[in-house]
Amino acid sequence: MPQEANISSRLAGSRGSFNRALIIPAIKDVFVKLDPRVQLRNPVMFVVEIGALLTTIFTLRDIAVGGRTMVALNIQLAAWLWITVLFANFAEALAEGRGKAQAETLRRTRSETTAKKLVNGRVQQIPASQLRKEDIVLVEAGDIIPGDGEVIEGIASVDESAVTGESAPVIRESGGDRSAVTGGTRVLSDWIKVRITANPGETFLDRMINLVEGARRQKTPNEIALTILLIGLTIVFLLAVATLEPFALYSGAPVPVPVLIALLVCLIPTTIGGLLSAIGIAGMDRLLKRNVLAMSGRAVEAAGDVDVLLLDKTGTITLGNRMATAFIPAPGVTGEQLADAAQLASLADETPEGRSIVVLAKNKFQLRERDLGSLKASFVPFSAHTRMSGVDLEGRQIRKGAADAIETYVREQGGSLPAEVRDTVAKVAREGGTPLVVAEGARVLGVVYLKDVIKGGIKERFAELRRMGIKTVMITGDNPLTAAAIAAEAGVDDFLAEATPETKLKLIRDYQAKGHLVAMTGDGTNDAPALAQADVGVAMNSGTQAAKEAGNMVDLDSNPTKLIEVVEIGKQLLMTRGSLTTFSIANDVAKYFAIIPALFSVTYPELGALNIMRLATPQSAILSAVIFNALIIIALVPLALRGVAYRPIGADAILRRNLVIYGLGGLVAPFIGIKLIDMLLVALKLA
Amino acid sequence: MDFLQIVLYLVLLLLLAVPLGRYMARVFNGDRTFLDPVLKPLEGLIYRLAGVNTGREMNWREYAATLLVFNFLGMVAVYLIQRLQGVLPFNPQHFSAVPPDLAFNTAASFMTNTNWQAYGGESTMSYFTQMAALTVQNFLSAATGIAVVVALTRGLARRSAKTIGNFWQDLTRSILWVLLPLSLVFALVLVSQGVIQNLSPYLTVTTLEGGRQTLAMGPVASQEAIKLLGTNGGGFFNANSAHPFENPTPLTNLLEMLAILVIPAALTVTFGHMVGNRRQGLAILAAMLLLFVLAVGVVYGSERYGNPTLRTLGVSGPTAMEGKEVRFGIASSSLFATVTTAASCGAVNAMHDSLTPLGGLIPMLQIMLGEVVFGGVGSGLYGMLVFVILTVFIVGLMVGRTPEYLGKKIETREMKMATLAVLIPAATILLGSGLAAATRAGTASILNPGPHGLSEILYAFASGAGNNGSAFAGLNANTPFYNIALGLAMLIGRFGVILPVLAIAGSMAAKKAVPPGPGTFQTTSLLFTGLLAAVVLIVGALTFFPALALGPVVEQLLMLAGRAF
């Protein structure tokens, strides 16, 4: 079951917008959405539907009365007006379809689970849907975790692919930042006791279902503002068309109502009106494709506006672990001697730092790995008390550790830390590295340079962000000296050193007070306040429940650099809306030139001078404009679902590019399209 | 020569606008100016006499309420003076009370800075009415416009603020520091050029041919100055600025045109100074200039080309001179028509009714665009700023950010108000004209048949709702229907924009501002200027294309085909 619910595999199967499995249910929805109560959510299309209805009534009346003149035209007009509404419905249904399919699989995962509830130490089998907050359940190998919760006892490996799509199991244990479990995931080995933290219907899985399904989709602030503009335009055109009738009567050229309705539908911004909700849903969907769950459309939109990005150093900017990059011997010691001692001290050290020392020794001095057992060595593990680790063998005692810890150690042996080594330590720290001092007995051998390794390509990524107008700030617990060095190497704009939850929160507030929009990622419980304060807070799915609750997005892959993609998706969302609005408005120019001369061709044949497209007849002109208006909606569905491409080339360059494509294109395209349809209509003898 | 005249005009306009704009910024920021020693005591005295407290600033609701009450009382006063002029002094011609519908229309007209005149000044209004009611409102309505734009500017410039200024202070300072000194100087210049300024009864003179002619007299220069500077446009005489006593020489003609646009143009400079970035103001000024040059070009071209039928008949020169003052000629008349309709002034030096259809379309379109090509004093800039918000919203989305202007996000409330500010005047024009075209009361006043008659109606309602006040004439507007319908159109067109604009000022003042970055959409670039002009044109053209197609557009096509109306 969980395998089927894997989101990324589902998505891999439905990359294209016109996947057959999505289209068929979408077509069903198209007719359900004709319900005026549904249409009322979208005022522009509501007007079209009313127009279609009126045209139909007028046409039926004409047929009943036996009028012949306009019936052929009116039937076609009515048909195309209905088609316009259906096309817009289709766009929305298609956008919703993908989420609905996912929700369906997720829902199946949830409903079939039974829980082993612990009551006074005894196990009771109950359906997962009857679990309440604060219940304690036992989950053993092979069981599906029945609800969201905190591990209170035990440790287990968990397959979370049902929510993350990531097949590698993760460890969940009580205490610390790895204690959160998600309902619907499966325990692979061992057992855990879980305290349930969410009632049925409020779990992560439920929220996810709601989100992907778009059931509780609320209009985002920018969507509302745009809708107001669209309503305004619709009213303007409604007035322009409605008052045309008295003017026309005055001029002795009355216009039939269906033709006026056709004009109105052509003029009101149906292109953007019909695609607006599809654009919003598709934006959430694109996030989901990248395994990011946005808790609201508002958060996606805010992501586009983000101009300050707070990034944790470890795991985001640098690889999680420090690596040994150089051996700096003390006076009178060769590099090889130092490397040899350091290697011996690290052989049994399974930490990534320890292993990196072994690797470096091999690379620099061809020192092969030796078997500790055959050397009769005993490993001295790191302890919080001594803050050193090392090895004892054949009378040699090798230790490595922080400078002050080793200094204390050699003093006890009657030695001292040479001044040169002290300088080296300071120098390494200044350069952003961590100095690890190696000593044998009372003699200090030198320093191993442990360095934070900046992730490959991250510098370019930051440069890209800078071009997008986004400032990057590195957050680290390091001292300011080290932090400054790493910040310079990684190319971030600013850094916060010796960060605590309080200073993080304060930093976010300071930026916000200056009007900036701040995004950050986090996973720990102590990140929760900052995640909540940030305008866009992306919680890692591997993080704690508290972090996930506080953020407004959850990254199922737990990949902190994904913020950059989130920002791009937010920008795409806004750009797509703007571009299609511009396109929609620019289209109207051509439609006027098609319809106005046609309306008054009898009274004022001179207006034919405006018929610059040389459309064949007044009927074909009106019909062509209406057909173009309907077809353009369906033609732009892929663009609405995919989004307008974003490139970090600066606002002015993007604007110029989009203006040419959607502004100028919107002006020219309908002239060509309407003319072609007109020629086709004439060829088919439809008008 | 003609071309040179138009260029010279624009150069002079800009040369005057820049220093005046800078000066006004000082006035409204409360900085020191050279007139302070004289005016400060006077200002204080006025506040004491009026009993207003200017120490406390107002939020937008208080500002709007104060403005409404003040203007309403002003309208009542103008109405009463007209009704009672028969018993009031300075009435040498013994004019009786103005009829109620005309008095209402005139009161609405002068209070809203429209100065639509359904009456002939020299045959209806006493000197007292002209001075105490009309000229006073010329000052107050212009000052109201300036106050609104200053309040909006403050709203855009301030951050996280609750208030947008004090209406009484803005009003008083506009009059004392800006309108009065300019009018005083300008009136003296006009008198030196021969514009009359007296309170004598009308003169009856014997003409050279021996006929007898009555010459209307009056305190013309003082009203003329504010009529133009305040973009009011209500002439002392019916012929307005085509009358030799209002506009005697080519020099006064040039000065009068400069006077119309100087304050609207200067306010863009003031705006730039007050928001702390002069280029923001210049970008708007450039957009206005661009639209203006386009308009002058079309009007001039069309008038120059004239009416081919007349040309072949040989009854007139090659150009369209009918209805124009021969003293001024084509270029000057085209320029004046464009200037007066660009600004919501409405003073005329030629009969717009006699312009060629295309030449008449442009003045009408300029009004329909919302009077934002320079526009009325104050109202032009605040109208343009509404279009700036629309432009930033539509275009700004395309750069992938929530649209912002001057660092402030344009959100639902601003869009609602900006949409209303564009929608209300447009609806008023369309519905009013539709009503007139559909009713007997409306069509009975039309003097010309066919599309020209429709143009006349459209022009009348555009002029009213746009608070322009110029007329296509050719329409007998002094009927109860038109007096009331147009009076209402003026009120709706004025306050239907002012209230949303003040609401925008209030909500923008409360916002934080984001510092600009590389992802910010620049509103100081040439690209933005072009886009702003395009949005103004497209919104206006899309709204009025069907109506205009049946009016001037078809008329021009018919004229070219040899039919005239």
Short mmCIF file of C-alpha atoms in Angstrom, two decimals, chain A residues 364-678:
data_model
loop_
_atom_site.label_atom_id
_atom_site.label_comp_id
_atom_site.label_asym_id
_atom_site.label_seq_id
_atom_site.Cartn_x
_atom_site.Cartn_y
_atom_site.Cartn_z
CA LYS A 364 48.79 13.01 1.15
CA PHE A 365 51.33 10.48 2.40
CA GLN A 366 50.10 7.16 1.00
CA LEU A 367 49.57 5.95 4.57
CA ARG A 368 47.47 2.83 4.31
CA GLU A 369 44.85 1.94 6.81
CA ARG A 370 46.11 -0.38 9.52
CA ASP A 371 44.22 -2.91 11.50
CA LEU A 372 43.88 -1.75 15.09
CA GLY A 373 43.41 -5.27 16.36
CA SER A 374 46.76 -6.50 15.00
CA LEU A 375 48.42 -3.43 16.49
CA LYS A 376 47.06 -4.35 19.90
CA ALA A 377 45.81 -0.88 20.22
CA SER A 378 43.04 0.27 22.48
CA PHE A 379 40.78 3.07 21.32
CA VAL A 380 40.06 5.97 23.65
CA PRO A 381 36.63 7.27 22.65
CA PHE A 382 35.61 10.90 22.83
CA SER A 383 34.15 11.90 26.14
CA ALA A 384 32.46 15.08 27.14
CA HIS A 385 34.73 15.18 30.17
CA THR A 386 38.11 15.11 28.42
CA ARG A 387 36.90 16.43 25.07
CA MET A 388 39.53 14.33 23.34
CA SER A 389 39.70 11.00 21.62
CA GLY A 390 42.72 8.89 20.70
CA VAL A 391 44.47 5.58 20.86
CA ASP A 392 46.88 3.77 23.19
CA LEU A 393 49.35 1.30 21.59
CA GLU A 394 52.74 -0.10 22.45
CA GLY A 395 53.44 2.60 24.97
CA ARG A 396 52.38 5.37 22.65
CA GLN A 397 49.50 7.54 23.71
CA ILE A 398 48.11 9.59 20.89
CA ARG A 399 45.37 12.14 21.53
CA LYS A 400 43.49 14.60 19.31
CA GLY A 401 41.08 17.32 20.36
CA ALA A 402 40.38 21.01 20.66
CA ALA A 403 43.42 23.19 21.40
CA ASP A 404 42.50 23.96 25.04
CA ALA A 405 41.72 20.30 25.81
CA ILE A 406 45.05 19.12 24.40
CA GLU A 407 46.86 21.93 26.18
CA THR A 408 45.48 20.72 29.50
CA TYR A 409 46.46 17.16 28.55
CA VAL A 410 50.09 17.93 27.65
CA ARG A 411 50.51 20.14 30.73
CA GLU A 412 49.54 17.16 32.87
CA GLN A 413 52.28 15.20 31.10
CA GLY A 414 54.75 18.03 31.76
CA GLY A 415 54.74 19.40 28.22
CA SER A 416 53.42 22.61 26.77
CA LEU A 417 51.71 23.95 23.67
CA PRO A 418 54.35 25.57 21.44
CA ALA A 419 53.73 29.19 20.45
CA GLU A 420 53.87 28.29 16.74
CA VAL A 421 51.07 25.76 17.23
CA ARG A 422 49.09 28.35 19.12
CA ASP A 423 49.44 30.73 16.16
CA THR A 424 48.42 28.01 13.73
CA VAL A 425 45.31 27.31 15.80
CA ALA A 426 44.33 30.98 15.72
CA LYS A 427 44.98 31.20 12.00
CA VAL A 428 42.87 28.17 11.20
CA ALA A 429 40.00 29.49 13.29
CA ARG A 430 40.24 32.82 11.54
CA GLU A 431 39.92 31.16 8.18
CA GLY A 432 36.71 29.47 9.20
CA GLY A 433 38.21 26.09 9.96
CA THR A 434 38.28 24.00 13.09
CA PRO A 435 41.77 23.30 14.41
CA LEU A 436 42.25 19.82 15.82
CA VAL A 437 45.48 19.50 17.81
CA VAL A 438 47.29 16.15 17.87
CA ALA A 439 49.65 15.21 20.68
CA GLU A 440 51.70 12.14 21.52
CA GLY A 441 52.41 11.96 25.20
CA ALA A 442 53.68 15.37 26.30
CA ARG A 443 54.69 16.38 22.78
CA VAL A 444 52.41 18.35 20.54
CA LEU A 445 52.76 17.13 16.95
CA GLY A 446 50.72 19.70 15.13
CA VAL A 447 47.33 20.71 13.93
CA VAL A 448 44.83 19.00 11.66
CA TYR A 449 42.89 21.55 9.67
CA LEU A 450 39.24 20.55 9.74
CA LYS A 451 37.26 22.55 7.35
CA ASP A 452 33.59 23.14 6.65
CA VAL A 453 33.20 22.04 3.07
CA ILE A 454 30.94 24.29 1.05
CA LYS A 455 28.50 22.36 -1.09
CA GLY A 456 29.31 22.26 -4.75
CA GLY A 457 27.45 24.81 -6.86
CA ILE A 458 26.06 26.66 -3.86
CA LYS A 459 27.97 29.82 -4.66
CA GLU A 460 26.41 29.98 -8.11
CA ARG A 461 23.01 29.40 -6.53
CA PHE A 462 23.52 32.42 -4.27
CA ALA A 463 24.63 34.54 -7.19
CA GLU A 464 21.43 33.52 -8.93
CA LEU A 465 19.42 34.51 -5.87
CA ARG A 466 21.15 37.87 -5.82
CA ARG A 467 20.08 38.44 -9.39
CA MET A 468 16.55 37.52 -8.36
CA GLY A 469 16.78 40.30 -5.79
CA ILE A 470 17.00 37.99 -2.81
CA LYS A 471 19.48 38.50 0.01
CA THR A 472 20.91 35.39 1.64
CA VAL A 473 21.75 35.26 5.33
CA MET A 474 23.66 32.34 6.83
CA ILE A 475 22.68 31.24 10.31
CA THR A 476 25.33 29.43 12.34
CA GLY A 477 26.29 28.60 15.87
CA ASP A 478 29.96 29.27 15.00
CA ASN A 479 31.85 32.20 16.37
CA PRO A 480 31.79 35.37 14.26
CA LEU A 481 35.33 34.82 12.97
CA THR A 482 34.63 31.38 11.58
CA ALA A 483 31.21 32.42 10.35
CA ALA A 484 32.63 35.38 8.43
CA ALA A 485 35.15 33.17 6.67
CA ILE A 486 32.56 30.61 5.61
CA ALA A 487 30.12 33.31 4.59
CA ALA A 488 32.76 34.86 2.34
CA GLU A 489 33.65 31.53 0.80
CA ALA A 490 30.04 30.53 0.16
CA GLY A 491 29.16 33.97 -1.16
CA VAL A 492 26.24 34.71 1.14
CA ASP A 493 25.34 38.36 1.66
CA ASP A 494 25.27 38.32 5.44
CA PHE A 495 25.52 35.99 8.40
CA LEU A 496 24.28 35.58 11.93
CA ALA A 497 26.94 34.01 14.15
CA GLU A 498 26.47 32.36 17.52
CA ALA A 499 22.81 32.09 16.66
CA THR A 500 20.28 31.16 19.32
CA PRO A 501 16.53 30.76 18.83
CA GLU A 502 16.11 34.23 20.32
CA THR A 503 18.61 35.95 18.03
CA LYS A 504 17.07 34.18 15.01
CA LEU A 505 13.64 35.43 15.93
CA LYS A 506 14.96 38.93 16.48
CA LEU A 507 16.76 38.91 13.14
CA ILE A 508 13.56 37.96 11.33
CA ARG A 509 11.59 40.67 13.13
CA ASP A 510 14.24 43.27 12.29
CA TYR A 511 14.09 42.43 8.60
CA GLN A 512 10.30 42.44 8.64
CA ALA A 513 10.24 45.82 10.35
CA LYS A 514 12.24 47.17 7.43
CA GLY A 515 9.56 45.83 5.10
CA HIS A 516 11.35 42.69 3.94
CA LEU A 517 9.68 39.33 3.46
CA VAL A 518 11.67 36.59 5.10
CA ALA A 519 11.85 32.90 4.31
CA MET A 520 13.65 30.30 6.39
CA THR A 521 13.99 26.59 6.82
CA GLY A 522 14.16 24.70 10.07
CA ASP A 523 13.65 21.33 11.62
CA GLY A 524 14.16 21.53 15.36
CA THR A 525 11.63 22.40 18.01
CA ASN A 526 13.72 25.44 18.83
CA ASP A 527 13.24 26.64 15.26
CA ALA A 528 9.48 26.72 15.72
CA PRO A 529 9.14 30.35 16.87
CA ALA A 530 11.30 31.59 13.99
CA LEU A 531 9.45 29.39 11.49
CA ALA A 532 6.18 30.83 12.68
CA GLN A 533 7.48 34.39 12.52
CA ALA A 534 8.96 34.05 9.02
CA ASP A 535 6.68 34.91 6.10
CA VAL A 536 7.59 31.63 4.49
CA GLY A 537 8.68 28.94 6.91
CA VAL A 538 9.66 25.63 5.39
CA ALA A 539 9.81 22.82 7.92
CA MET A 540 11.79 19.72 7.13
CA ASN A 541 9.68 16.61 7.19
CA SER A 542 12.41 14.90 9.19
CA GLY A 543 11.96 17.56 11.84
CA THR A 544 9.79 17.71 14.91
CA GLN A 545 6.03 18.03 15.01
CA ALA A 546 6.40 21.48 16.54
CA ALA A 547 8.48 22.68 13.61
CA LYS A 548 5.99 21.26 11.12
CA GLU A 549 3.11 22.95 12.90
CA ALA A 550 4.90 26.30 12.95
CA GLY A 551 5.94 26.43 9.31
CA ASN A 552 3.59 27.09 6.43
CA MET A 553 5.29 24.57 4.17
CA VAL A 554 6.71 21.14 4.73
CA ASP A 555 9.52 19.82 2.60
CA LEU A 556 9.03 16.08 2.36
CA ASP A 557 12.58 15.56 1.08
CA SER A 558 14.02 17.61 3.94
CA ASN A 559 16.32 19.40 1.52
CA PRO A 560 17.00 22.93 2.75
CA THR A 561 18.14 24.34 -0.60
CA LYS A 562 14.69 23.70 -1.93
CA LEU A 563 13.65 27.14 -0.71
CA ILE A 564 15.12 28.48 -3.91
CA GLU A 565 12.74 26.40 -5.98
CA VAL A 566 9.86 27.40 -3.74
CA VAL A 567 10.63 31.05 -4.41
CA GLU A 568 10.74 30.41 -8.13
CA ILE A 569 7.37 28.70 -8.07
CA GLY A 570 5.88 31.62 -6.17
CA LYS A 571 7.21 34.04 -8.74
CA GLN A 572 5.96 31.89 -11.59
CA LEU A 573 2.51 31.92 -10.08
CA LEU A 574 2.34 35.72 -10.01
CA MET A 575 3.95 36.07 -13.43
CA THR A 576 1.47 33.67 -15.00
CA ARG A 577 -1.42 35.65 -13.59
CA GLY A 578 0.01 38.97 -14.77
CA SER A 579 0.92 37.69 -18.21
CA LEU A 580 -2.47 36.17 -18.89
CA THR A 581 -4.24 39.28 -17.60
CA THR A 582 -2.20 41.44 -19.95
CA PHE A 583 -2.85 38.99 -22.77
CA SER A 584 -6.56 38.98 -22.05
CA ILE A 585 -6.88 42.76 -22.07
CA ALA A 586 -4.69 43.17 -25.17
CA ASN A 587 -6.95 40.71 -27.02
CA ASP A 588 -9.87 43.11 -26.78
CA VAL A 589 -8.46 45.51 -29.33
CA ALA A 590 -8.75 42.99 -32.15
CA LYS A 591 -12.20 41.89 -30.99
CA TYR A 592 -13.48 45.46 -31.22
CA PHE A 593 -12.16 45.73 -34.73
CA ALA A 594 -13.95 42.50 -35.59
CA ILE A 595 -17.32 43.17 -33.98
CA ILE A 596 -18.05 46.91 -34.06
CA PRO A 597 -18.02 47.29 -37.87
CA ALA A 598 -20.08 44.12 -38.12
CA LEU A 599 -22.75 45.45 -35.72
CA PHE A 600 -23.51 48.54 -37.76
CA SER A 601 -22.74 47.36 -41.25
CA VAL A 602 -26.26 48.16 -42.41
CA THR A 603 -26.69 51.65 -40.96
CA TYR A 604 -23.12 52.81 -41.32
CA PRO A 605 -21.38 50.83 -44.06
CA GLU A 606 -18.59 53.40 -43.74
CA LEU A 607 -17.59 51.73 -40.46
CA GLY A 608 -16.39 48.91 -42.68
CA ALA A 609 -13.17 50.92 -42.83
CA LEU A 610 -12.52 49.58 -39.32
CA ASN A 611 -12.85 46.00 -40.57
CA ILE A 612 -9.11 45.85 -41.06
CA MET A 613 -9.10 42.06 -40.92
CA ARG A 614 -11.42 42.06 -43.95
CA LEU A 615 -13.71 39.51 -42.33
CA ALA A 616 -16.15 38.03 -44.80
CA THR A 617 -19.57 38.91 -43.38
CA PRO A 618 -20.89 40.54 -40.23
CA GLN A 619 -22.06 37.12 -39.03
CA SER A 620 -18.73 35.46 -39.63
CA ALA A 621 -16.96 38.36 -37.91
CA ILE A 622 -19.00 38.05 -34.71
CA LEU A 623 -18.83 34.28 -34.69
CA SER A 624 -15.08 34.24 -35.33
CA ALA A 625 -14.44 36.56 -32.40
CA VAL A 626 -16.55 34.38 -30.08
CA ILE A 627 -14.89 31.19 -31.26
CA PHE A 628 -11.43 32.66 -30.88
CA ASN A 629 -12.37 33.77 -27.40
CA ALA A 630 -13.37 30.22 -26.45
CA LEU A 631 -10.48 28.45 -28.12
CA ILE A 632 -7.84 30.69 -26.59
CA ILE A 633 -8.86 29.45 -23.15
CA ILE A 634 -8.20 25.84 -24.04
CA ALA A 635 -5.05 26.79 -25.92
CA LEU A 636 -3.63 28.46 -22.83
CA VAL A 637 -4.47 25.65 -20.38
CA PRO A 638 -1.01 24.05 -20.70
CA LEU A 639 0.63 27.40 -20.03
CA ALA A 640 -1.60 28.01 -17.04
CA LEU A 641 -0.72 24.61 -15.60
CA ARG A 642 2.96 24.84 -16.38
CA GLY A 643 3.40 28.48 -15.49
CA VAL A 644 5.31 31.21 -17.27
CA ALA A 645 9.02 30.39 -17.20
CA TYR A 646 11.02 32.31 -14.62
CA ARG A 647 14.62 33.29 -15.17
CA PRO A 648 16.71 35.21 -12.68
CA ILE A 649 17.60 38.04 -15.04
CA GLY A 650 16.32 41.01 -13.05
CA ALA A 651 12.89 42.60 -12.97
CA ASP A 652 13.32 44.89 -15.97
CA ALA A 653 14.53 42.16 -18.30
CA ILE A 654 11.74 39.80 -17.25
CA LEU A 655 9.20 42.53 -17.74
CA ARG A 656 10.45 43.36 -21.21
CA ARG A 657 10.39 39.72 -22.18
CA ASN A 658 6.88 39.07 -20.89
CA LEU A 659 5.58 42.32 -22.34
CA VAL A 660 6.73 41.35 -25.79
CA ILE A 661 5.31 37.83 -25.53
CA TYR A 662 2.04 38.47 -23.74
CA GLY A 663 1.41 42.17 -24.35
CA LEU A 664 2.42 42.48 -27.95
CA GLY A 665 1.54 38.85 -28.62
CA GLY A 666 -1.86 39.44 -27.05
CA LEU A 667 -2.39 42.39 -29.34
CA VAL A 668 -1.41 40.59 -32.53
CA ALA A 669 -2.48 36.97 -31.96
CA PRO A 670 -6.25 37.53 -32.12
CA PHE A 671 -6.00 39.47 -35.39
CA ILE A 672 -4.43 36.40 -36.95
CA GLY A 673 -6.60 33.89 -35.07
CA ILE A 674 -9.90 35.60 -35.85
CA LYS A 675 -8.99 35.96 -39.51
CA LEU A 676 -8.12 32.26 -39.75
CA ILE A 677 -11.34 31.20 -38.05
CA ASP A 678 -13.27 33.52 -40.34
#
